[in-house]
Amino acid sequence: MLAHWAPFVLAASVLAIELSPAHVMVTGPVLTATPALAALTMGPKGTLAASAAALAINTITATYNQEWGTEQVYGNFLGLCLVSLASIALSNAVRARRQSKLDQVRRVAVAAQDVILRPVPAQLGPVRAASLSLAAEAEAQIGGDLYEAVQTPYGVRLIVGDVRGKGLKAVRAVAVALGAFREAAHHEDELAVVMDRCADALNRECAVPDAFDQETLLEGFTTALIAQVPTEQPVVHLVNRGHPPPLLLHQGRARTLMPACPLPPLGLEDLTLGPPAKPESYPFLPGDRLLLYTDGVIEARNRDNDFFDLPRALERIRANTTPPDFLEQLHQELIRHTRDRLTDDVAMILIDRLTVGNRPDKRGTAH
């Protein structure tokens, strides 16, 4: 930040010297360095401002010291004008190059997001679905949150989770957890075993030298929630490992599906006592909606430090809203609450249980 003011500090120093009794003629060439220095530390507008300030100071000092008509003054003006034009052109070129690199990074981030956090299909077996991911880090496309929804022989299976840690190391953990889920969800009949496969994959990755940064290793856990919606049964099965419980919207009222037996997050398996817990089941009737989300939603605060009231926000949205529109309206509610200043990543999956008449048959057509 101080470097941005260096050109103006230099120009002010020259002005002070030239207006003092000890003024010297050599400060003119020093003033010529002002726009060049601005081109290195500021953008085009800052360079233009520094150039204008240098020209103004040169005019003031030449008038004050009665130096008009000397070759030194005109030489300083010519040099200052040439350096100013070159500095402005250089600043524009640097800005264009940086913008090009930023656009390339964004394209890579979007491509990575499509691979790691791809949007869920609009319909999966007995449910309609939509997803939303928001990264709190500036210019980021992917954060430490994860989600996925897949159609399997056992019904629709979904996961939402939150990797502790930030940056590219957290993204690596997201990729590991999602890779394990996408594989195990199709081959493991027990929902708890699918969760265990995700935990095993993360533990193996943590054992790789330099796989994660110190912050991620110290926190060392990932909260996760896996849900299963059977094709023929109006229920949802849940395995929750330290993650915020989902919300079930039934007849316009939101209900929190709290686990009866809380389990520790992935990576903290040593804290588990007794036999492995079985999935917990809850009614999930045609017309119901289920929201899976990360703690960035419920921990979002407004300027009065109040948390976002997610259940009430769900109840305010009209029942006939499609899943994508539902999440978009929820997104707008979150923006209004936080004034568009998220402090944590956000991920959400919304699923609607379809009626029997809208459920697709084995060929993928509704009947």
GROMACS .gro file of C-alpha atoms in nm:
model
  367
    1MET     CA    1   0.000   0.000   0.000
    2LEU     CA    2   0.285   0.242   0.083
    3ALA     CA    3   0.438   0.174  -0.259
    4HIS     CA    4   0.133   0.331  -0.421
    5TRP     CA    5   0.214   0.663  -0.258
    6ALA     CA    6   0.586   0.658  -0.344
    7PRO     CA    7   0.548   0.862  -0.668
    8PHE     CA    8   0.355   1.134  -0.488
    9VAL     CA    9   0.600   1.136  -0.196
   10LEU     CA   10   0.883   1.184  -0.446
   11ALA     CA   11   0.698   1.466  -0.623
   12ALA     CA   12   0.617   1.638  -0.292
   13SER     CA   13   0.983   1.613  -0.186
   14VAL     CA   14   1.093   1.783  -0.507
   15LEU     CA   15   0.835   2.059  -0.453
   16ALA     CA   16   0.955   2.117  -0.097
   17ILE     CA   17   1.318   2.141  -0.205
   18GLU     CA   18   1.248   2.373  -0.496
   19LEU     CA   19   1.039   2.610  -0.284
   20SER     CA   20   1.302   2.626  -0.012
   21PRO     CA   21   1.604   2.862  -0.011
   22ALA     CA   22   1.827   2.559  -0.074
   23HIS     CA   23   1.669   2.468  -0.406
   24VAL     CA   24   1.894   2.304  -0.667
   25MET     CA   25   1.850   2.260  -1.040
   26VAL     CA   26   1.910   1.882  -1.031
   27THR     CA   27   1.565   1.809  -0.885
   28GLY     CA   28   1.405   1.847  -1.228
   29PRO     CA   29   1.546   1.517  -1.362
   30VAL     CA   30   1.449   1.351  -1.032
   31LEU     CA   31   1.090   1.464  -1.087
   32THR     CA   32   1.096   1.285  -1.423
   33ALA     CA   33   1.110   0.954  -1.235
   34THR     CA   34   0.766   1.015  -1.081
   35PRO     CA   35   0.550   0.880  -1.370
   36ALA     CA   36   0.791   0.591  -1.429
   37LEU     CA   37   0.764   0.489  -1.064
   38ALA     CA   38   0.384   0.520  -1.080
   39ALA     CA   39   0.374   0.287  -1.381
   40LEU     CA   40   0.535   0.015  -1.166
   41THR     CA   41   0.317   0.059  -0.859
   42MET     CA   42  -0.017   0.193  -0.987
   43GLY     CA   43  -0.264   0.148  -1.269
   44PRO     CA   44  -0.318   0.371  -1.573
   45LYS     CA   45  -0.528   0.622  -1.377
   46GLY     CA   46  -0.267   0.649  -1.103
   47THR     CA   47   0.009   0.693  -1.359
   48LEU     CA   48  -0.188   0.967  -1.532
   49ALA     CA   49  -0.245   1.142  -1.196
   50ALA     CA   50   0.126   1.117  -1.106
   51SER     CA   51   0.224   1.256  -1.448
   52ALA     CA   52  -0.016   1.549  -1.410
   53ALA     CA   53   0.118   1.618  -1.059
   54ALA     CA   54   0.479   1.614  -1.186
   55LEU     CA   55   0.399   1.856  -1.469
   56ALA     CA   56   0.216   2.087  -1.229
   57ILE     CA   57   0.506   2.086  -0.983
   58ASN     CA   58   0.754   2.153  -1.262
   59THR     CA   59   0.545   2.454  -1.371
   60ILE     CA   60   0.513   2.587  -1.013
   61THR     CA   61   0.883   2.556  -0.933
   62ALA     CA   62   0.995   2.709  -1.264
   63THR     CA   63   0.766   3.007  -1.203
   64TYR     CA   64   0.864   3.045  -0.838
   65ASN     CA   65   1.237   3.033  -0.913
   66GLN     CA   66   1.202   3.251  -1.226
   67GLU     CA   67   1.369   2.992  -1.449
   68TRP     CA   68   1.151   3.027  -1.759
   69GLY     CA   69   1.357   3.075  -2.074
   70THR     CA   70   1.645   2.850  -1.959
   71GLU     CA   71   1.740   2.536  -2.147
   72GLN     CA   72   1.724   2.340  -1.821
   73VAL     CA   73   1.352   2.409  -1.770
   74TYR     CA   74   1.254   2.322  -2.127
   75GLY     CA   75   1.472   2.013  -2.118
   76ASN     CA   76   1.303   1.901  -1.796
   77PHE     CA   77   0.958   1.959  -1.948
   78LEU     CA   78   1.042   1.766  -2.262
   79GLY     CA   79   1.189   1.476  -2.067
   80LEU     CA   80   0.895   1.471  -1.828
   81CYS     CA   81   0.641   1.468  -2.114
   82LEU     CA   82   0.820   1.182  -2.294
   83VAL     CA   83   0.855   0.974  -1.978
   84SER     CA   84   0.491   1.041  -1.886
   85LEU     CA   85   0.363   0.921  -2.224
   86ALA     CA   86   0.584   0.612  -2.210
   87SER     CA   87   0.480   0.537  -1.851
   88ILE     CA   88   0.108   0.563  -1.931
   89ALA     CA   89   0.151   0.331  -2.232
   90LEU     CA   90   0.350   0.087  -2.017
   91SER     CA   91   0.088   0.094  -1.742
   92ASN     CA   92  -0.188   0.016  -1.994
   93ALA     CA   93   0.014  -0.271  -2.139
   94VAL     CA   94   0.083  -0.417  -1.793
   95ARG     CA   95  -0.282  -0.390  -1.701
   96ALA     CA   96  -0.390  -0.564  -2.023
   97ARG     CA   97  -0.137  -0.842  -1.962
   98ARG     CA   98  -0.255  -0.891  -1.604
   99GLN     CA   99  -0.618  -0.897  -1.715
  100SER     CA  100  -0.535  -1.157  -1.978
  101LYS     CA  101  -0.365  -1.376  -1.719
  102LEU     CA  102  -0.656  -1.331  -1.477
  103ASP     CA  103  -0.904  -1.429  -1.747
  104GLN     CA  104  -0.699  -1.739  -1.819
  105VAL     CA  105  -0.691  -1.831  -1.450
  106ARG     CA  106  -1.067  -1.786  -1.430
  107ARG     CA  107  -1.118  -2.011  -1.732
  108VAL     CA  108  -0.902  -2.277  -1.569
  109ALA     CA  109  -1.095  -2.237  -1.242
  110VAL     CA  110  -1.427  -2.275  -1.422
  111ALA     CA  111  -1.301  -2.587  -1.600
  112ALA     CA  112  -1.178  -2.729  -1.269
  113GLN     CA  113  -1.513  -2.653  -1.110
  114ASP     CA  114  -1.693  -2.839  -1.387
  115VAL     CA  115  -1.478  -3.144  -1.310
  116ILE     CA  116  -1.470  -3.127  -0.930
  117LEU     CA  117  -1.798  -2.953  -0.844
  118ARG     CA  118  -2.014  -3.016  -1.147
  119PRO     CA  119  -2.379  -2.910  -1.128
  120VAL     CA  120  -2.608  -3.194  -1.028
  121PRO     CA  121  -2.853  -3.325  -1.292
  122ALA     CA  122  -3.196  -3.162  -1.298
  123GLN     CA  123  -3.363  -3.498  -1.233
  124LEU     CA  124  -3.232  -3.815  -1.072
  125GLY     CA  125  -3.475  -4.102  -1.043
  126PRO     CA  126  -3.747  -4.005  -0.795
  127VAL     CA  127  -3.616  -3.653  -0.727
  128ARG     CA  128  -3.563  -3.320  -0.898
  129ALA     CA  129  -3.240  -3.153  -0.792
  130ALA     CA  130  -3.036  -2.833  -0.807
  131SER     CA  131  -2.702  -2.726  -0.659
  132LEU     CA  132  -2.526  -2.403  -0.570
  133SER     CA  133  -2.166  -2.332  -0.474
  134LEU     CA  134  -2.022  -1.998  -0.361
  135ALA     CA  135  -1.657  -1.944  -0.269
  136ALA     CA  136  -1.586  -1.677  -0.010
  137GLU     CA  137  -1.226  -1.623  -0.125
  138ALA     CA  138  -1.188  -1.335  -0.371
  139GLU     CA  139  -1.170  -1.441  -0.738
  140ALA     CA  140  -1.209  -1.806  -0.638
  141GLN     CA  141  -1.440  -2.049  -0.815
  142ILE     CA  142  -1.388  -2.345  -0.583
  143GLY     CA  143  -1.364  -2.341  -0.207
  144GLY     CA  144  -1.339  -2.604   0.066
  145ASP     CA  145  -1.701  -2.720   0.036
  146LEU     CA  146  -1.811  -3.024  -0.162
  147TYR     CA  147  -2.131  -3.176  -0.296
  148GLU     CA  148  -2.245  -3.443  -0.538
  149ALA     CA  149  -2.561  -3.633  -0.634
  150VAL     CA  150  -2.562  -3.961  -0.830
  151GLN     CA  151  -2.815  -4.219  -0.940
  152THR     CA  152  -2.714  -4.564  -0.814
  153PRO     CA  153  -2.869  -4.913  -0.795
  154TYR     CA  154  -2.963  -4.827  -0.436
  155GLY     CA  155  -3.143  -4.503  -0.521
  156VAL     CA  156  -3.023  -4.146  -0.538
  157ARG     CA  157  -2.722  -4.081  -0.319
  158LEU     CA  158  -2.600  -3.736  -0.223
  159ILE     CA  159  -2.309  -3.595  -0.028
  160VAL     CA  160  -2.234  -3.250   0.107
  161GLY     CA  161  -1.927  -3.169   0.312
  162ASP     CA  162  -1.685  -2.908   0.440
  163VAL     CA  163  -1.308  -2.952   0.438
  164ARG     CA  164  -1.132  -2.763   0.716
  165GLY     CA  165  -0.858  -2.550   0.570
  166LYS     CA  166  -0.837  -2.307   0.279
  167GLY     CA  167  -0.685  -2.261  -0.062
  168LEU     CA  168  -0.561  -2.520  -0.309
  169LYS     CA  169  -0.485  -2.774  -0.036
  170ALA     CA  170  -0.851  -2.775   0.066
  171VAL     CA  171  -0.951  -2.814  -0.299
  172ARG     CA  172  -0.728  -3.120  -0.315
  173ALA     CA  173  -0.910  -3.272  -0.019
  174VAL     CA  174  -1.243  -3.194  -0.187
  175ALA     CA  175  -1.132  -3.381  -0.499
  176VAL     CA  176  -1.019  -3.681  -0.293
  177ALA     CA  177  -1.345  -3.704  -0.096
  178LEU     CA  178  -1.563  -3.665  -0.404
  179GLY     CA  179  -1.361  -3.922  -0.598
  180ALA     CA  180  -1.410  -4.175  -0.321
  181PHE     CA  181  -1.781  -4.101  -0.295
  182ARG     CA  182  -1.845  -4.128  -0.670
  183GLU     CA  183  -1.682  -4.469  -0.676
  184ALA     CA  184  -1.822  -4.615  -0.352
  185ALA     CA  185  -2.176  -4.485  -0.404
  186HIS     CA  186  -2.226  -4.724  -0.697
  187HIS     CA  187  -2.072  -5.033  -0.541
  188GLU     CA  188  -2.137  -5.029  -0.165
  189ASP     CA  189  -2.488  -5.127  -0.055
  190GLU     CA  190  -2.440  -4.991   0.300
  191LEU     CA  191  -2.458  -4.613   0.326
  192ALA     CA  192  -2.227  -4.606   0.628
  193VAL     CA  193  -1.964  -4.796   0.429
  194VAL     CA  194  -1.976  -4.529   0.159
  195MET     CA  195  -1.894  -4.272   0.426
  196ASP     CA  196  -1.611  -4.493   0.555
  197ARG     CA  197  -1.462  -4.510   0.204
  198CYS     CA  198  -1.451  -4.131   0.193
  199ALA     CA  199  -1.280  -4.123   0.534
  200ASP     CA  200  -1.024  -4.384   0.425
  201ALA     CA  201  -0.940  -4.188   0.110
  202LEU     CA  202  -0.882  -3.868   0.307
  203ASN     CA  203  -0.668  -4.050   0.565
  204ARG     CA  204  -0.453  -4.201   0.290
  205GLU     CA  205  -0.407  -3.861   0.130
  206CYS     CA  206  -0.308  -3.704   0.463
  207ALA     CA  207  -0.028  -3.961   0.489
  208VAL     CA  208   0.127  -3.836   0.163
  209PRO     CA  209   0.417  -3.594   0.238
  210ASP     CA  210   0.328  -3.229   0.165
  211ALA     CA  211  -0.021  -3.326   0.051
  212PHE     CA  212  -0.179  -3.067   0.279
  213ASP     CA  213  -0.066  -2.746   0.445
  214GLN     CA  214  -0.009  -2.720   0.818
  215GLU     CA  215  -0.348  -2.560   0.887
  216THR     CA  216  -0.537  -2.841   0.717
  217LEU     CA  217  -0.330  -3.107   0.893
  218LEU     CA  218  -0.376  -2.946   1.234
  219GLU     CA  219  -0.751  -2.916   1.197
  220GLY     CA  220  -0.743  -3.254   1.027
  221PHE     CA  221  -1.110  -3.327   0.970
  222THR     CA  222  -1.394  -3.295   0.722
  223THR     CA  223  -1.759  -3.274   0.811
  224ALA     CA  224  -1.983  -3.470   0.576
  225LEU     CA  225  -2.342  -3.577   0.529
  226ILE     CA  226  -2.456  -3.855   0.296
  227ALA     CA  227  -2.820  -3.905   0.203
  228GLN     CA  228  -2.997  -4.181   0.014
  229VAL     CA  229  -3.343  -4.158  -0.144
  230PRO     CA  230  -3.475  -4.504  -0.240
  231THR     CA  231  -3.674  -4.521  -0.561
  232GLU     CA  232  -3.980  -4.699  -0.420
  233GLN     CA  233  -3.986  -4.590  -0.053
  234PRO     CA  234  -4.100  -4.243   0.062
  235VAL     CA  235  -3.805  -4.205   0.302
  236VAL     CA  236  -3.457  -4.057   0.314
  237HIS     CA  237  -3.165  -4.230   0.486
  238LEU     CA  238  -2.892  -4.014   0.641
  239VAL     CA  239  -2.541  -4.068   0.772
  240ASN     CA  240  -2.412  -3.753   0.938
  241ARG     CA  241  -2.049  -3.711   1.040
  242GLY     CA  242  -2.040  -3.384   1.230
  243HIS     CA  243  -2.214  -3.185   0.956
  244PRO     CA  244  -2.503  -2.935   0.994
  245PRO     CA  245  -2.827  -3.137   0.976
  246PRO     CA  246  -3.040  -3.106   0.662
  247LEU     CA  247  -3.372  -2.926   0.653
  248LEU     CA  248  -3.691  -3.097   0.540
  249LEU     CA  249  -3.962  -2.872   0.402
  250HIS     CA  250  -4.300  -3.042   0.446
  251GLN     CA  251  -4.625  -2.858   0.370
  252GLY     CA  252  -4.450  -2.522   0.399
  253ARG     CA  253  -4.288  -2.593   0.737
  254ALA     CA  254  -3.913  -2.649   0.779
  255ARG     CA  255  -3.792  -2.926   1.006
  256THR     CA  256  -3.432  -2.990   1.111
  257LEU     CA  257  -3.333  -3.359   1.081
  258MET     CA  258  -3.109  -3.379   1.385
  259PRO     CA  259  -2.913  -3.705   1.422
  260ALA     CA  260  -3.015  -3.918   1.718
  261CYS     CA  261  -2.656  -4.038   1.764
  262PRO     CA  262  -2.409  -3.761   1.669
  263LEU     CA  263  -2.090  -3.888   1.505
  264PRO     CA  264  -1.750  -3.716   1.479
  265PRO     CA  265  -1.628  -3.573   1.146
  266LEU     CA  266  -1.409  -3.766   0.904
  267GLY     CA  267  -1.054  -3.781   1.033
  268LEU     CA  268  -1.163  -3.804   1.397
  269GLU     CA  269  -1.266  -4.170   1.394
  270ASP     CA  270  -1.072  -4.232   1.717
  271LEU     CA  271  -1.346  -4.042   1.901
  272THR     CA  272  -1.611  -4.292   1.796
  273LEU     CA  273  -1.725  -4.526   2.073
  274GLY     CA  274  -1.918  -4.849   2.025
  275PRO     CA  275  -2.026  -5.019   1.701
  276PRO     CA  276  -2.059  -4.822   1.376
  277ALA     CA  277  -2.383  -4.629   1.362
  278LYS     CA  278  -2.652  -4.725   1.114
  279PRO     CA  279  -2.822  -4.474   0.883
  280GLU     CA  280  -3.115  -4.286   1.030
  281SER     CA  281  -3.437  -4.274   0.829
  282TYR     CA  282  -3.697  -3.998   0.800
  283PRO     CA  283  -4.020  -3.968   0.600
  284PHE     CA  284  -3.965  -3.801   0.263
  285LEU     CA  285  -4.304  -3.782   0.096
  286PRO     CA  286  -4.397  -3.671  -0.257
  287GLY     CA  287  -4.400  -3.291  -0.261
  288ASP     CA  288  -4.142  -3.261   0.021
  289ARG     CA  289  -3.816  -3.076  -0.022
  290LEU     CA  290  -3.480  -3.155   0.136
  291LEU     CA  291  -3.194  -2.905   0.163
  292LEU     CA  292  -2.838  -3.016   0.227
  293TYR     CA  293  -2.598  -2.729   0.300
  294THR     CA  294  -2.268  -2.631   0.460
  295ASP     CA  295  -2.215  -2.418   0.769
  296GLY     CA  296  -2.130  -2.114   0.557
  297VAL     CA  297  -2.506  -2.070   0.514
  298ILE     CA  298  -2.622  -2.081   0.875
  299GLU     CA  299  -2.313  -1.900   1.008
  300ALA     CA  300  -2.349  -1.605   0.770
  301ARG     CA  301  -2.394  -1.288   0.975
  302ASN     CA  302  -2.536  -0.947   0.905
  303ARG     CA  303  -2.387  -0.622   1.027
  304ASP     CA  304  -2.570  -0.664   1.360
  305ASN     CA  305  -2.390  -1.000   1.400
  306ASP     CA  306  -2.715  -1.199   1.363
  307PHE     CA  307  -2.697  -1.543   1.203
  308PHE     CA  308  -2.888  -1.618   0.884
  309ASP     CA  309  -3.226  -1.773   0.970
  310LEU     CA  310  -3.226  -2.056   0.716
  311PRO     CA  311  -3.550  -2.233   0.821
  312ARG     CA  312  -3.748  -1.912   0.799
  313ALA     CA  313  -3.591  -1.825   0.464
  314LEU     CA  314  -3.703  -2.165   0.328
  315GLU     CA  315  -4.059  -2.111   0.448
  316ARG     CA  316  -4.080  -1.772   0.276
  317ILE     CA  317  -4.014  -1.913  -0.072
  318ARG     CA  318  -4.322  -2.021  -0.266
  319ALA     CA  319  -4.392  -2.394  -0.276
  320ASN     CA  320  -4.425  -2.417  -0.656
  321THR     CA  321  -4.078  -2.272  -0.718
  322THR     CA  322  -3.848  -2.502  -0.919
  323PRO     CA  323  -3.532  -2.624  -0.744
  324PRO     CA  324  -3.293  -2.394  -0.941
  325ASP     CA  325  -3.516  -2.091  -0.879
  326PHE     CA  326  -3.556  -2.193  -0.516
  327LEU     CA  327  -3.178  -2.191  -0.463
  328GLU     CA  328  -3.142  -1.865  -0.652
  329GLN     CA  329  -3.399  -1.698  -0.427
  330LEU     CA  330  -3.221  -1.844  -0.125
  331HIS     CA  331  -2.896  -1.706  -0.265
  332GLN     CA  332  -3.048  -1.359  -0.293
  333GLU     CA  333  -3.174  -1.381   0.066
  334LEU     CA  334  -2.820  -1.468   0.176
  335ILE     CA  335  -2.676  -1.174  -0.019
  336ARG     CA  336  -2.923  -0.933   0.138
  337HIS     CA  337  -2.847  -1.065   0.485
  338THR     CA  338  -2.468  -1.039   0.451
  339ARG     CA  339  -2.462  -0.741   0.213
  340ASP     CA  340  -2.277  -0.967  -0.032
  341ARG     CA  341  -1.990  -1.027   0.211
  342LEU     CA  342  -1.957  -1.398   0.268
  343THR     CA  343  -1.692  -1.499   0.519
  344ASP     CA  344  -1.710  -1.873   0.446
  345ASP     CA  345  -1.770  -2.097   0.147
  346VAL     CA  346  -2.126  -2.205   0.075
  347ALA     CA  347  -2.257  -2.523  -0.089
  348MET     CA  348  -2.619  -2.638  -0.116
  349ILE     CA  349  -2.816  -2.918  -0.278
  350LEU     CA  350  -3.194  -2.908  -0.295
  351ILE     CA  351  -3.402  -3.212  -0.391
  352ASP     CA  352  -3.778  -3.246  -0.445
  353ARG     CA  353  -3.949  -3.578  -0.398
  354LEU     CA  354  -4.163  -3.639  -0.708
  355THR     CA  355  -4.507  -3.787  -0.706
  356VAL     CA  356  -4.556  -4.135  -0.848
  357GLY     CA  357  -4.709  -3.995  -1.166
  358ASN     CA  358  -4.399  -3.782  -1.234
  359ARG     CA  359  -4.146  -4.047  -1.151
  360PRO     CA  360  -3.950  -4.160  -1.458
  361ASP     CA  361  -3.964  -4.523  -1.564
  362LYS     CA  362  -3.658  -4.732  -1.645
  363ARG     CA  363  -3.631  -4.576  -1.991
  364GLY     CA  364  -3.612  -4.228  -1.835
  365THR     CA  365  -3.959  -4.108  -1.942
  366ALA     CA  366  -4.230  -3.985  -1.706
  367HIS     CA  367  -4.553  -4.176  -1.666
   0.00000   0.00000   0.00000
